[in-house]
Each structure stands twice: as structure tokens, then as C-alpha cells.
GROMACS .gro file of N, CA, C and O in nm:
model
  264
    1MET      N    1  12.220   6.710  10.790
    1MET     CA    2  12.095   6.776  10.816
    1MET      C    3  12.027   6.805  10.682
    1MET      O    4  12.093   6.840  10.586
    2THR      N    5  11.898   6.793  10.679
    2THR     CA    6  11.824   6.819  10.556
    2THR      C    7  11.739   6.944  10.573
    2THR      O    8  11.699   6.979  10.683
    3GLY      N    9  11.711   7.009  10.465
    3GLY     CA   10  11.623   7.125  10.466
    3GLY      C   11  11.492   7.090  10.400
    3GLY      O   12  11.474   6.977  10.351
    4PRO      N   13  11.399   7.184  10.396
    4PRO     CA   14  11.271   7.157  10.333
    4PRO      C   15  11.288   7.111  10.189
    4PRO      O   16  11.366   7.166  10.114
    5GLY      N   17  11.218   7.006  10.155
    5GLY     CA   18  11.223   6.956  10.019
    5GLY      C   19  11.339   6.863   9.989
    5GLY      O   20  11.344   6.802   9.884
    6GLU      N   21  11.434   6.851  10.082
    6GLU     CA   22  11.547   6.761  10.059
    6GLU      C   23  11.509   6.621  10.104
    6GLU      O   24  11.437   6.602  10.200
    7ARG      N   25  11.559   6.523  10.031
    7ARG     CA   26  11.529   6.383  10.063
    7ARG      C   27  11.622   6.329  10.170
    7ARG      O   28  11.740   6.353  10.167
    8LYS      N   29  11.562   6.257  10.265
    8LYS     CA   30  11.640   6.185  10.365
    8LYS      C   31  11.643   6.039  10.325
    8LYS      O   32  11.559   5.993  10.250
    9GLU      N   33  11.739   5.968  10.378
    9GLU     CA   34  11.743   5.824  10.357
    9GLU      C   35  11.620   5.764  10.425
    9GLU      O   36  11.589   5.797  10.539
   10ASP      N   37  11.547   5.677  10.356
   10ASP     CA   38  11.427   5.616  10.412
   10ASP      C   39  11.466   5.498  10.500
   10ASP      O   40  11.506   5.393  10.450
   11THR      N   41  11.453   5.517  10.630
   11THR     CA   42  11.485   5.411  10.726
   11THR      C   43  11.359   5.339  10.773
   11THR      O   44  11.367   5.245  10.849
   12GLY      N   45  11.242   5.389  10.729
   12GLY     CA   46  11.116   5.331  10.774
   12GLY      C   47  11.069   5.388  10.907
   12GLY      O   48  10.961   5.359  10.953
   13VAL      N   49  11.152   5.471  10.969
   13VAL     CA   50  11.117   5.533  11.097
   13VAL      C   51  11.080   5.678  11.071
   13VAL      O   52  11.154   5.751  11.006
   14ARG      N   53  10.964   5.718  11.118
   14ARG     CA   54  10.921   5.856  11.102
   14ARG      C   55  10.947   5.931  11.233
   14ARG      O   56  10.928   5.877  11.340
   15THR      N   57  10.989   6.056  11.220
   15THR     CA   58  11.018   6.136  11.339
   15THR      C   59  10.920   6.253  11.347
   15THR      O   60  10.873   6.303  11.245
   16SER      N   61  10.892   6.294  11.469
   16SER     CA   62  10.805   6.409  11.489
   16SER      C   63  10.845   6.481  11.617
   16SER      O   64  10.920   6.428  11.698
   17ILE      N   65  10.794   6.601  11.632
   17ILE     CA   66  10.821   6.681  11.751
   17ILE      C   67  10.695   6.757  11.786
   17ILE      O   68  10.617   6.795  11.696
   18ALA      N   69  10.673   6.780  11.913
   18ALA     CA   70  10.558   6.859  11.957
   18ALA      C   71  10.598   7.006  11.961
   18ALA      O   72  10.708   7.041  12.004
   19THR      N   73  10.507   7.093  11.915
   19THR     CA   74  10.540   7.236  11.913
   19THR      C   75  10.565   7.291  12.052
   19THR      O   76  10.636   7.390  12.067
   20VAL      N   77  10.511   7.227  12.155
   20VAL     CA   78  10.534   7.272  12.292
   20VAL      C   79  10.682   7.260  12.329
   20VAL      O   80  10.729   7.326  12.420
   21SER      N   81  10.757   7.180  12.256
   21SER     CA   82  10.900   7.160  12.282
   21SER      C   83  10.987   7.269  12.219
   21SER      O   84  11.108   7.271  12.241
   22LEU      N   85  10.927   7.355  12.139
   22LEU     CA   86  11.002   7.459  12.068
   22LEU      C   87  10.957   7.597  12.115
   22LEU      O   88  10.844   7.614  12.160
   23SER      N   89  11.045   7.696  12.102
   23SER     CA   90  11.008   7.832  12.142
   23SER      C   91  10.978   7.917  12.021
   23SER      O   92  11.023   7.888  11.909
   24GLY      N   93  10.899   8.022  12.042
   24GLY     CA   94  10.866   8.116  11.936
   24GLY      C   95  10.725   8.098  11.886
   24GLY      O   96  10.651   8.011  11.933
   25PRO      N   97  10.687   8.180  11.788
   25PRO     CA   98  10.553   8.168  11.729
   25PRO      C   99  10.540   8.039  11.648
   25PRO      O  100  10.640   7.981  11.605
   26LEU      N  101  10.417   7.998  11.626
   26LEU     CA  102  10.391   7.870  11.558
   26LEU      C  103  10.458   7.861  11.422
   26LEU      O  104  10.515   7.758  11.388
   27THR      N  105  10.452   7.966  11.342
   27THR     CA  106  10.512   7.959  11.209
   27THR      C  107  10.663   7.935  11.218
   27THR      O  108  10.719   7.860  11.139
   28GLU      N  109  10.729   7.995  11.317
   28GLU     CA  110  10.873   7.973  11.335
   28GLU      C  111  10.900   7.831  11.384
   28GLU      O  112  10.999   7.768  11.345
   29LYS      N  113  10.813   7.780  11.470
   29LYS     CA  114  10.829   7.642  11.519
   29LYS      C  115  10.817   7.542  11.404
   29LYS      O  116  10.896   7.448  11.394
   30LEU      N  117  10.719   7.564  11.315
   30LEU     CA  118  10.700   7.473  11.202
   30LEU      C  119  10.818   7.481  11.106
   30LEU      O  120  10.863   7.378  11.054
   31THR      N  121  10.870   7.600  11.084
   31THR     CA  122  10.987   7.616  10.999
   31THR      C  123  11.107   7.545  11.059
   31THR      O  124  11.179   7.473  10.990
   32ALA      N  125  11.127   7.562  11.189
   32ALA     CA  126  11.240   7.498  11.256
   32ALA      C  127  11.229   7.346  11.249
   32ALA      O  128  11.328   7.276  11.223
   33ALA      N  129  11.109   7.292  11.271
   33ALA     CA  130  11.089   7.147  11.265
   33ALA      C  131  11.117   7.095  11.125
   33ALA      O  132  11.179   6.989  11.108
   34SER      N  133  11.075   7.169  11.025
   34SER     CA  134  11.099   7.128  10.887
   34SER      C  135  11.248   7.129  10.856
   34SER      O  136  11.302   7.033  10.799
   35TRP      N  137  11.317   7.236  10.891
   35TRP     CA  138  11.460   7.246  10.865
   35TRP      C  139  11.539   7.140  10.941
   35TRP      O  140  11.643   7.094  10.895
   36ALA      N  141  11.488   7.099  11.058
   36ALA     CA  142  11.556   6.996  11.136
   36ALA      C  143  11.532   6.856  11.081
   36ALA      O  144  11.592   6.760  11.126
   37GLY      N  145  11.441   6.844  10.983
   37GLY     CA  146  11.419   6.716  10.918
   37GLY      C  147  11.310   6.630  10.978
   37GLY      O  148  11.298   6.512  10.944
   38PHE      N  149  11.227   6.686  11.066
   38PHE     CA  150  11.118   6.606  11.124
   38PHE      C  151  11.014   6.579  11.017
   38PHE      O  152  10.987   6.661  10.930
   39ASP      N  153  10.953   6.460  11.023
   39ASP     CA  154  10.850   6.420  10.927
   39ASP      C  155  10.715   6.481  10.961
   39ASP      O  156  10.628   6.493  10.874
   40GLY      N  157  10.694   6.516  11.086
   40GLY     CA  158  10.565   6.571  11.127
   40GLY      C  159  10.577   6.646  11.258
   40GLY      O  160  10.681   6.644  11.323
   41VAL      N  161  10.469   6.716  11.292
   41VAL     CA  162  10.463   6.788  11.418
   41VAL      C  163  10.329   6.764  11.485
   41VAL      O  164  10.228   6.742  11.419
   42GLU      N  165  10.331   6.767  11.616
   42GLU     CA  166  10.207   6.767  11.694
   42GLU      C  167  10.189   6.910  11.740
   42GLU      O  168  10.275   6.964  11.810
   43ILE      N  169  10.082   6.973  11.695
   43ILE     CA  170  10.061   7.114  11.727
   43ILE      C  171   9.988   7.126  11.861
   43ILE      O  172   9.877   7.076  11.878
   44PHE      N  173  10.053   7.193  11.953
   44PHE     CA  174   9.998   7.219  12.086
   44PHE      C  175   9.880   7.315  12.071
   44PHE      O  176   9.888   7.413  11.996
   45GLU      N  177   9.771   7.288  12.141
   45GLU     CA  178   9.650   7.368  12.125
   45GLU      C  179   9.676   7.517  12.147
   45GLU      O  180   9.627   7.600  12.070
   46ASN      N  181   9.752   7.554  12.247
   46ASN     CA  182   9.778   7.695  12.274
   46ASN      C  183   9.851   7.762  12.158
   46ASN      O  184   9.829   7.880  12.130
   47ASP      N  185   9.940   7.688  12.091
   47ASP     CA  186  10.009   7.744  11.975
   47ASP      C  187   9.909   7.774  11.863
   47ASP      O  188   9.916   7.877  11.797
   48LEU      N  189   9.816   7.683  11.842
   48LEU     CA  190   9.716   7.700  11.737
   48LEU      C  191   9.623   7.817  11.770
   48LEU      O  192   9.592   7.899  11.684
   49LEU      N  193   9.581   7.827  11.895
   49LEU     CA  194   9.491   7.935  11.936
   49LEU      C  195   9.559   8.071  11.928
   49LEU      O  196   9.495   8.171  11.896
   50ALA      N  197   9.689   8.077  11.957
   50ALA     CA  198   9.763   8.204  11.955
   50ALA      C  199   9.805   8.246  11.814
   50ALA      O  200   9.841   8.361  11.793
   51SER      N  201   9.798   8.155  11.720
   51SER     CA  202   9.842   8.184  11.583
   51SER      C  203   9.737   8.268  11.511
   51SER      O  204   9.617   8.240  11.521
   52PRO      N  205   9.782   8.369  11.435
   52PRO     CA  206   9.685   8.448  11.358
   52PRO      C  207   9.635   8.373  11.233
   52PRO      O  208   9.541   8.418  11.168
   53LEU      N  209   9.697   8.261  11.200
   53LEU     CA  210   9.659   8.185  11.081
   53LEU      C  211   9.544   8.090  11.113
   53LEU      O  212   9.534   8.037  11.223
   54ALA      N  213   9.460   8.065  11.014
   54ALA     CA  214   9.349   7.971  11.029
   54ALA      C  215   9.404   7.829  11.034
   54ALA      O  216   9.502   7.798  10.966
   55PRO      N  217   9.344   7.740  11.113
   55PRO     CA  218   9.392   7.602  11.122
   55PRO      C  219   9.407   7.533  10.988
   55PRO      O  220   9.500   7.456  10.967
   56ARG      N  221   9.318   7.560  10.890
   56ARG     CA  222   9.330   7.491  10.761
   56ARG      C  223   9.455   7.533  10.685
   56ARG      O  224   9.494   7.467  10.592
   57ARG      N  225   9.524   7.641  10.726
   57ARG     CA  226   9.649   7.681  10.663
   57ARG      C  227   9.759   7.579  10.690
   57ARG      O  228   9.860   7.576  10.623
   58PHE      N  229   9.741   7.496  10.792
   58PHE     CA  230   9.844   7.401  10.831
   58PHE      C  231   9.826   7.264  10.767
   58PHE      O  232   9.902   7.174  10.792
   59GLY      N  233   9.726   7.250  10.682
   59GLY     CA  234   9.709   7.125  10.609
   59GLY      C  235   9.612   7.031  10.674
   59GLY      O  236   9.568   7.053  10.786
   60PRO      N  237   9.579   6.924  10.604
   60PRO     CA  238   9.483   6.827  10.658
   60PRO      C  239   9.542   6.751  10.775
   60PRO      O  240   9.663   6.731  10.783
   61ALA      N  241   9.457   6.711  10.864
   61ALA     CA  242   9.501   6.632  10.980
   61ALA      C  243   9.540   6.493  10.934
   61ALA      O  244   9.479   6.434  10.845
   62ALA      N  245   9.643   6.442  10.994
   62ALA     CA  246   9.686   6.305  10.964
   62ALA      C  247   9.594   6.208  11.034
   62ALA      O  248   9.537   6.240  11.139
   63PRO      N  249   9.577   6.088  10.980
   63PRO     CA  250   9.495   5.988  11.048
   63PRO      C  251   9.554   5.957  11.185
   63PRO      O  252   9.676   5.957  11.203
   64THR      N  253   9.468   5.935  11.281
   64THR     CA  254   9.514   5.899  11.414
   64THR      C  255   9.477   5.754  11.443
   64THR      O  256   9.382   5.702  11.385
   65SER      N  257   9.553   5.691  11.528
   65SER     CA  258   9.522   5.552  11.563
   65SER      C  259   9.410   5.549  11.665
   65SER      O  260   9.397   5.639  11.748
   66ALA      N  261   9.325   5.451  11.656
   66ALA     CA  262   9.209   5.441  11.746
   66ALA      C  263   9.246   5.376  11.876
   66ALA      O  264   9.339   5.307  11.891
   0.00000   0.00000   0.00000
């Protein structure tokens, strides 16, 4: 298992998880996803709306496929 900032072996496969799959406040969900080694998260709208943090605190949006 890797923690934040630790390097994983590059297999060319990126992993992600949706925040709706995790319990707790958004900041705890993001911390848990990071500690679990996910490369990214899909933030569920209700998590973002319920969070006291501004959306720009979570970083720029990743490009989406058309």
C-alpha cells in the first residue's frame, strides 16, 4: 500500500474511485482515496455541495473525453 507522495510502480493503468463509494465528509474521503493509492477521484455533486470548502480548493478539473 502506498501513502500520499509515495511512488507506485507505473503499470500504465490509472485507478480512481467515486466519492459516493466512500463514507464520511469529503475531506476524509479524499484523504482515504489518497492513502489507498488511487490516482484520482470522481467527486459526487452532493459531496461537493455539502463541503464547507470552495470547489477550487480541490484543484483544477481533469480533461474529460468528448
